[in-house]
Every structure is written in structure tokens, then in C-alpha cells.
Amino acid sequence: MKKRLPVIFKGRFGLCIALSAALFICLNAQAAARDLPDSSLMNSHSIIRTISGVVTDEKQQPIFGATVGVKGTSQGTITDEKGAFTLENVANNAVTVFTYIGYQNQEIALTPQTTALNVQMSVSASKLNEVVVIGYGTARKKDLTGSVTAISSKDFNQGPLVTPEQLIAGKVAGVEITSNSGAPGAGSRIRIRGGASLNASNDPLIVIDGVPLDNNVISGSANALSTINPNDIETFNILKDASATAIYGNRGSNGVIIITTKKGREGALRISSNNQTSLSEKTGSINVLTGDELRQIVGARGNAGQKALLGTANTNWQDLVFRNAVSADNNLAFSGAVEHIPFRVSLGYLDQNGILLNSNLKRLSGSLNLNPHFLDNHLSIDANLRLSNTKSQFANEGAIGAAVTFDPTQSPYSGKEAYGGFFEWLDPTTGLPNTLAPRNPLGLLNERDNHSSVNRSIGSIALDYKFHFLPELRANLNMGFDNSQSDGSDFVPNYSAFLFRAGSTGGQYNVYSQNKTNKLLDFYFNYTKELKEIKSRIDATVDYSYQDFIRDQPGYPSYLADGTTLTNSAIAVGTPFKTQNTLVSFLGRVNYVFDEKYLLTASLRRDGSSRFSPENRWGNFPAVAAAWRIKQEDIFKNWSFISDLKARVSYGVTGQQDIGQDYAYLPRYTLGDNGAQYQFGNTFYATYRPEGYDANIKWETTSSFNAGLDYGFGNGAVYGSFDYYTKKTKDLLSTIPVPAGSNLTNQILTNVGNIENTGVEFVVNVVPVRRADFSLTLGFNLTYNQNKITNLTKVPVPNYGGILVGGISGGVGNTIQLQQVGAPLNSFYVYKQAYNENGVPIEGLYVDLNKDGKITSDDKYLYKTPEPKVFLGFNTQLSYRKLTAGFSMRAHLDNYVYNNVSSGTGTYTNTFNSNNYLSNLNRSVLSSGFYNPQYFSDYYIENASFLRMDNVYAAYNFGKFINNKIGFLLTANVQNVFTITKYSGLDPEVAGGIDNNLYPRPRVYSLGIGLDF
């Protein structure tokens, strides 16, 4: 079946080829025009000479590293430690341009007599004129009415960061970023102002250079964002309230993160190299018994059979499966301009080894950016192309749990060839692997080869034309794509005990592949007009947007290690899968400014999603916001200590359709499992079964209110913001149980329920010292967020029990969390543990909460939640001459974790069983004394509040060498420096709140060398 693609996308790279050809024609035409002789130009620029001078700040201190260039040419240089510069071969009537971060740009026209030029630069006014990307355009920071945070590269977290979101962890109020594990390339759970959905996605929309990415996973990739090189990123713009996010309508309910990558700039060719080498180490271990301790306990409490199983070793299995891992990250970038066409080309190679044996990520990435201007700067083109290949080696993470439970009295190796030479528990009767026993952790790691390769390309071209006859009117066409092709295999040899099959060849050889295509077309008009006679400015935008997603996954057989299929059933050949989702949107937005004091923004977006039926396909998402620049009032204008004071208020509605199912409103049939077959003669055929569906499924909508205050004092020495917000989500896209009697399914996806989030954000940045040779910046942010479920049923149901969620290991189908009206999301649902007079828990005894004289499930209660009520970020940066240093910290308060590692391995029955094997014990058993599992006891719900030092860094700029042409920068960094917590487990930061053998986050030491040519 051929893919149905619009004409402009015919062929996978047809768009790229066409655009490249167009650029080539424009470049050659412009170059040819330049080659024509022009006597007037030759006369006006016939005088050339050398210009030198000194650049200083507002206190007459020299500025080191300021850029000095000649406008419209590639000439340029950088000031030295004394602020001095020299420009050679400068033409008559040239214009010099002076730039430096944090200071206002200056342009100075030269006269024929100018040979010396000393320049004093002024501090930028509290960053108020910084341009912020807001979606379908930009705005000056001082003109923002919504809650938007901009983070530039100079404020990013430092160190060997593999995925983009790590650059801003802890930097933005209201944004909680929790890494899912310490595995190479592992992703993060990102939450902006709390989750707004139960079963639909709670992930924010991420837009890279104008291309909104697909939130669905890429097969063979630990994290879709791991295919993107963080070294190419220039800025993050985080849109948080509905006024800001409603511009993206159907995908803005969970906030929007707009990523802008680095661009080329006019000036001389610049080559930069950044190379980092890092060492990762394990920060701790699960607290289990040693071999001697286990022998002592079994010797005292075990029977003869159990004692006979004891070995003589003292094996630390956790030390065996983990390692110190060396990684390297190398990046090279070229930037400058050719024929006044700015460009940037980058190459990157990452080789990241995980601390768990056999885990590795290799990423080769490249990018190209062109941003020329034509037709007297009326036509601007911004073309971006990003290519990456990631090769992942996935370790068998089951070895982490096995290392916790495997008998420490046994040696790792058996001394025999069977089962790869690894010690395994065997059935005493058959001599075959004991199917109930855990497997050797080293065997699990060394006898499995699970690897993948993912190719990804993200490209876009934006053509922005300012009409000659009406310069206030612009037309913008943005076309983009996000394609990925992945394949992988998972092999286990037939001699492995891991997948041993008695009486047949064992092991496995499974292969998979996936193709994903994401196409984008945006076209909008923007009209901006200054109406000076009425002190007004208007900025209006109308837009059409089209985005299409296709996923195609071929079907493959399931093979044994020797290449034979796993079974002879029809289902074994694999089920090919192809799906498509299309979004179409219309948008209108107006920004109005009066007297530079009063600002108003209104927008309306109408979205259509193919995931809903024609009757429910379209949704309308309005938003309105207003701001008052109090500082501009006459009474405050002369108050020099107030540099900024602005009040904001907004309200808006956003939608949600990211449910992971593209045809949830249609009746459909799916293949049954291996047991669902029908026999005709000697052949068995797989049957199809109907799936439950709701034909009336529709948009989930979130209404948000935000009130905020931006402030700045002392000419930017102190600045920040305060925000109060509420988010109310209705028509939740939820999976709920179906009443008994349905012959289709036990659960169904439908619209039911409501959730509320309420919170406060506070940000303060302080610059107590700001001199040319010494500066200090301190940043602090605090977020309070409280969520609550307000409805879970379509019609009122008295005493509705709620929906069980949060699966745990131990037993079959056990859960530990509950969604219930009036409670926060994912609240723990447990028994209240009873204790003796010494504070020791009494096994099997719980508090009879309903006072009926017996302990039943009715005595369970909601106790604590995994999400922090308060999370904080703190960062600082100090610069002294050529030295820069700083650190960043985060804290979570009042978050709780269910310690599933302790509940699963902290009972004596793990060792004293009748299954002919021994298991190790979590040391918590020594204090609890539990013999049998107590999975549902609140004893295992622990306070996981923490303070984590994320990173400490230092950099020394040695300046320029070799005729002032090569810059040299040396950096040092430590990540995951320390964590302060009362949590007894390995790491208190657990996304979702259930700790079950998480791949530990390593401590990483790194050294880096940066070169600029």
C-alpha cells in the first residue's frame, strides 16, 4: 500500500532537493549581480585603513571577548584581555558593529579620518528587549502577556549532557524534569505545571526549529530526544499558561517547549571544537545481606535442605554487574558567511557507556543551517537540516533485580560448559534450570545481544517575505518533516538458562523495524503597524497549519535461536501495523499595545483531528491575556531603582487528542493470542476479536487561568516573576472499567472525569556583583503545585471506589495506587500498619479503619502521593577574569515513594522457600522481621523528599594563542554530586512513585577542551 503524500512531499527528500535547488539559484543570481562593476561603489570604498581602539563597560573597565565587526562584510575580531582590538583593511564610510552579551549593541559609522575608536558599551535594560519565540513569530520580552520563560545557552546546565531536556533541569519554575533512569540516552519525564490527563499524554509539545515533534516513541530508541545533539541548541522558550500555549491549540494542554538551534552569523569563518571525556560511577548499592550474613541466618533458621544449598563464596553481585564507564562526546562546528549568506555546519559523535555492563549508546549527528536574506532584506530564509544515527546496545536490565536477589554465597561461575559456564539453580530431579529460581545476573547480561540502529532526519525551511508595497505585512511559509527509520534485533543463544526450553531448542532471535513520517506545512500572514498618532501598536497573525503522522511497522516471525519459528501458529508470522493521524488547524491572534503601558493579546484556534469522528472532529480553543507595564506610569518612571514592573492576567482553553490510538472511535478487530485459533482440517487459523470502542469520543479540554507579576530592581540587579495559576481539565480521555456483562472488553477509552491543578511559581535572580573582571549571579525558583481529581464517572455514582493503577512486582496483577475523586493523582492505596510498643511493625496486623471488626480491602486508605507539592531550583555562576564556575541544585518536598525493592525482597520467605533455591534478603527485613510479603502495607510508603546537587562546574579561558587566532577553554564538571534524603532506597527521585530496581543514575566526572579558530 503506497503512502498518500501531498505533491510537495513527493519522494522522501523531494522537498529538501527542491529547496536546495531554489537556494542555489538565488545564491548564484545574487553572486552574479555582485560581479557587475559599479563605479560609484568603487569610488566610495576606495579608501582603506586600519582601525584600532578599546571597548569598555559603563564603569570604564575593559571588556574581554566583545565582538567587533564591519557591517555587511565578513570582517571581524574579538577584544583581548585589555579590551583592545584591531581591524585591518576597513573601507571608507564603513559601519562598525560592537556586540557583547548583556550589553546593548552599538553601530558606529566611520569617517575617512577615523583610525582610532574607543567605545563605551551600556548594559541592556533588564533584558526587556530580548526577543522571545512564542510560536508563529516572536515578541519582545517586555511585550509578553502570557507566562513564558526563555533560557539561552549561557544559562544551560553544564557537563556531558546527552539529551536536550537535561540542559534546563531545575532552571525553570513550574517545569519538573525527572530522568527515567541512568541508562545511556534514557529520556526524562517532563511535566509543566503538573499532569492534566489520566490516560492521554502528559508530555509537553516540543517544537524544534518550527517542527512540532511526535510524542510517540521511536522503536529501538531509549528516548526520541536522544537523537538530537544538545550542543546544537541555542535557546529554550517554555510556554506555560493557556494564553501562550493556545497558539498550539490541540497540543498545548501540557505546555510547549520551543527549541531554537544555533544559527550562522555574518563575520569571518569560525571553527569551534568541543571535546569532553567523562567517567561514570555507581553512587551506591541496594542494602542486602552479605554471603556471611546469609549463611548465618540460614544456619540459624533454615532446614537441612536449605542449609545444603549454601555456597562458600561472598559474592557482591551488584559490584559484578556494574562498572566504571568511560564516555566521550566530540563536537565540531563551522559558522560564518559566504557571499553574505550566514551558515552553520556541525558534526557530533557521542560514545556513551552505561554503568550497567553491555549498555552503550553511539550517536553520529550532523546539522546544517542557512539563513540568508534577499530582495533588500525583504525575503528571509531559515533552512535547517538535522541528521542523526544512533546505535544502542541495550543491557538486560533484569540483571539489576537479579543482582539484588541472587544468592551471595554462590560463585558467579560453575566451572562447567553448560549454560555458558555461569552458575544457575538447577532442578535436582532433571538437572535442568529451575524455572522458579532467579537467573545468574552475569548470565543475563552476557548471554543477550539486544541492539538497534535509528536514523532520524528533521528538516524545515521557513520563507518570510516582507511585502515591498506594504512592509508592515509579512507572509511566512514553513515546511518541515521529521522522519525516522529504525531496526533492531534481540538474540539469546540456545544454551542460555535465561530462555531455556526443555525438550526443544531454546533462546530467541527477534527482529523489528519501524518507519515514521511526520510532515508539516504552516502558512501565516503577520501584520505589524505602529500607530504613533494614537500611541498604539498592533500585531495580527492568521495561520493555516497541516501536520500528518504515519507509522509503519512490518511484521516479523518470532524465532528460536537456531532460526526456527517459535510456534507453527499463524500468529507467529507477526502482525504488520500501519497507522496515520492528521491534524489541521486555523488560527487568529492579535497583540495590541497602547502607550507602551497596556497590552492585550487575543487568539482563537480551530483544530481538527482525525482521531475523532466527523461529528466530534473539530474543537475551538480561545485565549485572552492582558498586561499592565506599571513601570511606564508617570509616577514610577523616575523611580530609578525599579527597572521593570509588569502585571499579567490570562485565561485560555487548550485541547488534548494525544491518546496513542488513531482509530479509537471506530469498531475494529484485532488478532487474538495464540490460544484464539480455529481448526480447519489439520490447519489452525488465528481468529480476530472485536475491541471495545466509544464512537462519541471527543476532545479533552483544559481551561487555565494565570495571574502574574514581573519585576526588576536596581537596573537588573534583581529580577524575576511571581505567578498564580489554575488548570481545570474536563472530558478526560480515560480508560475505565466496563460494567459486567459486556462481551467486548473489560476496559474502554472514553471521555469521563475532571482534574484540577492549582499552583504558585516564584522566580528571583540576583546579580550582586557585576564588574568587567568579576561578576556573580544567583538564581532561585520555587513551584507549589497541588492536583485533585474532581470527577471520574459520566453520571454521579455514590461511593464510587475509583480506578486501581500502579502495578507492582510481587504476586499477580497487584496494584498500589488509586485514582479517586477528591484525591491527588496516583495516590497510594494501602493498609495502615500496626506497630508494637517498641515501634516494630506487627506482621499481618493492620488498623481496622472502618471499625467492622475485621481486616478487608475496605480498610485500605489513600495515603500520600508520589508528586512533590513543592519543588525548587537553585543555581549560581561566578566569573573572575578568565575563570567561570558555578553549580545547580534541585529539591523536591513532600513526595513519597513505594519501596517495591524492599517489599519484594525484604521478607524471610524469599530465602526460606521449598523450591530448591536460595535468594538474598533486603536488609530491611532485620528491622521489620516480616516473614511473608506485606505488599500493601503503608510501611513501604517512604518520604522521598530530597536535595540534589545536580552539577558543579568550572571553566578557565586561556585566551588566544598563535597570533591571537586560536582560543583555548578548559572545563571540569561533576554531575549528580550528592543527594540528601531520608529515603532508604537507592534513589528518591522516581517518576511515578514506584521504586522497582531502577537503572541507577551515575555520578559523572568530566573534563572538556574547547577550541575556537
mmCIF file with all atom_site columns, C-alpha atoms in Angstrom, residues 55-152:
data_model
loop_
_atom_site.group_PDB
_atom_site.id
_atom_site.type_symbol
_atom_site.label_atom_id
_atom_site.label_alt_id
_atom_site.label_comp_id
_atom_site.label_asym_id
_atom_site.label_entity_id
_atom_site.label_seq_id
_atom_site.pdbx_PDB_ins_code
_atom_site.Cartn_x
_atom_site.Cartn_y
_atom_site.Cartn_z
_atom_site.occupancy
_atom_site.B_iso_or_equiv
_atom_site.pdbx_formal_charge
_atom_site.auth_seq_id
_atom_site.auth_comp_id
_atom_site.auth_asym_id
_atom_site.auth_atom_id
_atom_site.pdbx_PDB_model_num
ATOM 1  C CA . VAL A 1 55  ? 35.990 48.643 24.334 1.00 0.00 ? 55  VAL A CA 1
ATOM 2  C CA . THR A 1 56  ? 34.918 49.349 27.929 1.00 0.00 ? 56  THR A CA 1
ATOM 3  C CA . ASP A 1 57  ? 31.801 48.932 30.082 1.00 0.00 ? 57  ASP A CA 1
ATOM 4  C CA . GLU A 1 58  ? 29.756 51.562 31.872 1.00 0.00 ? 58  GLU A CA 1
ATOM 5  C CA . LYS A 1 59  ? 32.440 51.748 34.603 1.00 0.00 ? 59  LYS A CA 1
ATOM 6  C CA . GLN A 1 60  ? 35.281 52.254 32.126 1.00 0.00 ? 60  GLN A CA 1
ATOM 7  C CA . GLN A 1 61  ? 36.507 48.694 32.719 1.00 0.00 ? 61  GLN A CA 1
ATOM 8  C CA . PRO A 1 62  ? 37.824 46.805 29.655 1.00 0.00 ? 62  PRO A CA 1
ATOM 9  C CA . ILE A 1 63  ? 35.518 44.170 28.142 1.00 0.00 ? 63  ILE A CA 1
ATOM 10 C CA . PHE A 1 64  ? 37.242 40.940 27.122 1.00 0.00 ? 64  PHE A CA 1
ATOM 11 C CA . GLY A 1 65  ? 35.610 38.938 24.321 1.00 0.00 ? 65  GLY A CA 1
ATOM 12 C CA . ALA A 1 66  ? 33.430 41.644 22.778 1.00 0.00 ? 66  ALA A CA 1
ATOM 13 C CA . THR A 1 67  ? 32.809 41.147 19.051 1.00 0.00 ? 67  THR A CA 1
ATOM 14 C CA . VAL A 1 68  ? 33.862 43.938 16.688 1.00 0.00 ? 68  VAL A CA 1
ATOM 15 C CA . GLY A 1 69  ? 32.800 43.659 13.061 1.00 0.00 ? 69  GLY A CA 1
ATOM 16 C CA . VAL A 1 70  ? 32.193 45.647 9.894  1.00 0.00 ? 70  VAL A CA 1
ATOM 17 C CA . LYS A 1 71  ? 28.539 45.681 8.938  1.00 0.00 ? 71  LYS A CA 1
ATOM 18 C CA . GLY A 1 72  ? 27.709 43.885 5.692  1.00 0.00 ? 72  GLY A CA 1
ATOM 19 C CA . THR A 1 73  ? 31.083 42.135 5.457  1.00 0.00 ? 73  THR A CA 1
ATOM 20 C CA . SER A 1 74  ? 32.819 39.070 6.899  1.00 0.00 ? 74  SER A CA 1
ATOM 21 C CA . GLN A 1 75  ? 35.438 41.229 8.656  1.00 0.00 ? 75  GLN A CA 1
ATOM 22 C CA . GLY A 1 76  ? 35.551 40.845 12.427 1.00 0.00 ? 76  GLY A CA 1
ATOM 23 C CA . THR A 1 77  ? 37.634 40.326 15.526 1.00 0.00 ? 77  THR A CA 1
ATOM 24 C CA . ILE A 1 78  ? 37.330 39.910 19.318 1.00 0.00 ? 78  ILE A CA 1
ATOM 25 C CA . THR A 1 79  ? 38.712 42.209 22.014 1.00 0.00 ? 79  THR A CA 1
ATOM 26 C CA . ASP A 1 80  ? 41.596 40.941 24.139 1.00 0.00 ? 80  ASP A CA 1
ATOM 27 C CA . GLU A 1 81  ? 42.025 40.977 27.930 1.00 0.00 ? 81  GLU A CA 1
ATOM 28 C CA . LYS A 1 82  ? 42.606 44.753 27.849 1.00 0.00 ? 82  LYS A CA 1
ATOM 29 C CA . GLY A 1 83  ? 39.551 45.366 25.707 1.00 0.00 ? 83  GLY A CA 1
ATOM 30 C CA . ALA A 1 84  ? 41.752 46.249 22.735 1.00 0.00 ? 84  ALA A CA 1
ATOM 31 C CA . PHE A 1 85  ? 41.015 45.382 19.120 1.00 0.00 ? 85  PHE A CA 1
ATOM 32 C CA . THR A 1 86  ? 42.434 45.967 15.643 1.00 0.00 ? 86  THR A CA 1
ATOM 33 C CA . LEU A 1 87  ? 40.588 45.848 12.324 1.00 0.00 ? 87  LEU A CA 1
ATOM 34 C CA . GLU A 1 88  ? 42.621 45.908 9.122  1.00 0.00 ? 88  GLU A CA 1
ATOM 35 C CA . ASN A 1 89  ? 41.610 46.890 5.594  1.00 0.00 ? 89  ASN A CA 1
ATOM 36 C CA . VAL A 1 90  ? 38.496 48.801 6.665  1.00 0.00 ? 90  VAL A CA 1
ATOM 37 C CA . ALA A 1 91  ? 36.760 50.642 3.834  1.00 0.00 ? 91  ALA A CA 1
ATOM 38 C CA . ASN A 1 92  ? 35.795 54.312 3.848  1.00 0.00 ? 92  ASN A CA 1
ATOM 39 C CA . ASN A 1 93  ? 32.281 55.045 5.164  1.00 0.00 ? 93  ASN A CA 1
ATOM 40 C CA . ALA A 1 94  ? 32.102 51.574 6.740  1.00 0.00 ? 94  ALA A CA 1
ATOM 41 C CA . VAL A 1 95  ? 29.911 50.937 9.781  1.00 0.00 ? 95  VAL A CA 1
ATOM 42 C CA . THR A 1 96  ? 31.454 49.118 12.753 1.00 0.00 ? 96  THR A CA 1
ATOM 43 C CA . VAL A 1 97  ? 29.286 46.919 14.982 1.00 0.00 ? 97  VAL A CA 1
ATOM 44 C CA . PHE A 1 98  ? 30.067 46.172 18.653 1.00 0.00 ? 98  PHE A CA 1
ATOM 45 C CA . THR A 1 99  ? 28.272 43.346 20.486 1.00 0.00 ? 99  THR A CA 1
ATOM 46 C CA . TYR A 1 100 ? 28.631 41.669 23.869 1.00 0.00 ? 100 TYR A CA 1
ATOM 47 C CA . ILE A 1 101 ? 26.218 39.502 25.873 1.00 0.00 ? 101 ILE A CA 1
ATOM 48 C CA . GLY A 1 102 ? 24.244 41.558 28.400 1.00 0.00 ? 102 GLY A CA 1
ATOM 49 C CA . TYR A 1 103 ? 25.058 44.871 26.693 1.00 0.00 ? 103 TYR A CA 1
ATOM 50 C CA . GLN A 1 104 ? 23.301 46.915 24.057 1.00 0.00 ? 104 GLN A CA 1
ATOM 51 C CA . ASN A 1 105 ? 24.654 46.531 20.529 1.00 0.00 ? 105 ASN A CA 1
ATOM 52 C CA . GLN A 1 106 ? 26.319 49.620 19.070 1.00 0.00 ? 106 GLN A CA 1
ATOM 53 C CA . GLU A 1 107 ? 26.818 50.672 15.480 1.00 0.00 ? 107 GLU A CA 1
ATOM 54 C CA . ILE A 1 108 ? 29.286 53.483 14.659 1.00 0.00 ? 108 ILE A CA 1
ATOM 55 C CA . ALA A 1 109 ? 29.716 54.956 11.158 1.00 0.00 ? 109 ALA A CA 1
ATOM 56 C CA . LEU A 1 110 ? 33.327 55.772 10.338 1.00 0.00 ? 110 LEU A CA 1
ATOM 57 C CA . THR A 1 111 ? 34.579 58.904 8.649  1.00 0.00 ? 111 THR A CA 1
ATOM 58 C CA . PRO A 1 112 ? 37.546 58.969 6.268  1.00 0.00 ? 112 PRO A CA 1
ATOM 59 C CA . GLN A 1 113 ? 39.677 60.377 9.089  1.00 0.00 ? 113 GLN A CA 1
ATOM 60 C CA . THR A 1 114 ? 38.824 57.704 11.700 1.00 0.00 ? 114 THR A CA 1
ATOM 61 C CA . THR A 1 115 ? 41.749 55.489 12.707 1.00 0.00 ? 115 THR A CA 1
ATOM 62 C CA . ALA A 1 116 ? 41.227 55.212 16.481 1.00 0.00 ? 116 ALA A CA 1
ATOM 63 C CA . LEU A 1 117 ? 37.914 54.271 18.043 1.00 0.00 ? 117 LEU A CA 1
ATOM 64 C CA . ASN A 1 118 ? 37.226 53.864 21.778 1.00 0.00 ? 118 ASN A CA 1
ATOM 65 C CA . VAL A 1 119 ? 33.746 52.610 22.628 1.00 0.00 ? 119 VAL A CA 1
ATOM 66 C CA . GLN A 1 120 ? 31.854 52.504 25.929 1.00 0.00 ? 120 GLN A CA 1
ATOM 67 C CA . MET A 1 121 ? 29.015 49.949 25.983 1.00 0.00 ? 121 MET A CA 1
ATOM 68 C CA . SER A 1 122 ? 25.813 50.186 28.030 1.00 0.00 ? 122 SER A CA 1
ATOM 69 C CA . VAL A 1 123 ? 24.109 47.398 29.976 1.00 0.00 ? 123 VAL A CA 1
ATOM 70 C CA . SER A 1 124 ? 20.986 46.070 28.305 1.00 0.00 ? 124 SER A CA 1
ATOM 71 C CA . ALA A 1 125 ? 17.864 47.278 30.112 1.00 0.00 ? 125 ALA A CA 1
ATOM 72 C CA . SER A 1 126 ? 16.987 44.253 32.221 1.00 0.00 ? 126 SER A CA 1
ATOM 73 C CA . LYS A 1 127 ? 16.813 42.077 29.135 1.00 0.00 ? 127 LYS A CA 1
ATOM 74 C CA . LEU A 1 128 ? 13.491 43.672 28.279 1.00 0.00 ? 128 LEU A CA 1
ATOM 75 C CA . ASN A 1 129 ? 14.300 43.950 24.587 1.00 0.00 ? 129 ASN A CA 1
ATOM 76 C CA . GLU A 1 130 ? 15.305 40.308 24.252 1.00 0.00 ? 130 GLU A CA 1
ATOM 77 C CA . VAL A 1 131 ? 13.362 38.533 21.542 1.00 0.00 ? 131 VAL A CA 1
ATOM 78 C CA . VAL A 1 132 ? 11.345 35.523 22.740 1.00 0.00 ? 132 VAL A CA 1
ATOM 79 C CA . VAL A 1 133 ? 9.961  32.833 20.411 1.00 0.00 ? 133 VAL A CA 1
ATOM 80 C CA . ILE A 1 134 ? 6.247  32.472 21.146 1.00 0.00 ? 134 ILE A CA 1
ATOM 81 C CA . GLY A 1 135 ? 5.088  30.267 18.277 1.00 0.00 ? 135 GLY A CA 1
ATOM 82 C CA . TYR A 1 136 ? 4.253  31.591 14.807 1.00 0.00 ? 136 TYR A CA 1
ATOM 83 C CA . GLY A 1 137 ? 6.503  34.552 15.422 1.00 0.00 ? 137 GLY A CA 1
ATOM 84 C CA . THR A 1 138 ? 8.453  36.332 18.135 1.00 0.00 ? 138 THR A CA 1
ATOM 85 C CA . ALA A 1 139 ? 7.887  39.072 20.679 1.00 0.00 ? 139 ALA A CA 1
ATOM 86 C CA . ARG A 1 140 ? 9.997  41.362 22.800 1.00 0.00 ? 140 ARG A CA 1
ATOM 87 C CA . LYS A 1 141 ? 10.142 40.178 26.373 1.00 0.00 ? 141 LYS A CA 1
ATOM 88 C CA . LYS A 1 142 ? 8.656  43.440 27.616 1.00 0.00 ? 142 LYS A CA 1
ATOM 89 C CA . ASP A 1 143 ? 5.599  42.922 25.371 1.00 0.00 ? 143 ASP A CA 1
ATOM 90 C CA . LEU A 1 144 ? 4.710  39.441 26.649 1.00 0.00 ? 144 LEU A CA 1
ATOM 91 C CA . THR A 1 145 ? 1.286  38.980 28.219 1.00 0.00 ? 145 THR A CA 1
ATOM 92 C CA . GLY A 1 146 ? 1.496  35.229 28.874 1.00 0.00 ? 146 GLY A CA 1
ATOM 93 C CA . SER A 1 147 ? 3.693  33.129 31.129 1.00 0.00 ? 147 SER A CA 1
ATOM 94 C CA . VAL A 1 148 ? 6.777  32.458 29.005 1.00 0.00 ? 148 VAL A CA 1
ATOM 95 C CA . THR A 1 149 ? 10.297 31.613 30.164 1.00 0.00 ? 149 THR A CA 1
ATOM 96 C CA . ALA A 1 150 ? 13.316 31.930 27.882 1.00 0.00 ? 150 ALA A CA 1
ATOM 97 C CA . ILE A 1 151 ? 16.575 30.101 28.646 1.00 0.00 ? 151 ILE A CA 1
ATOM 98 C CA . SER A 1 152 ? 19.599 30.765 26.447 1.00 0.00 ? 152 SER A CA 1
#
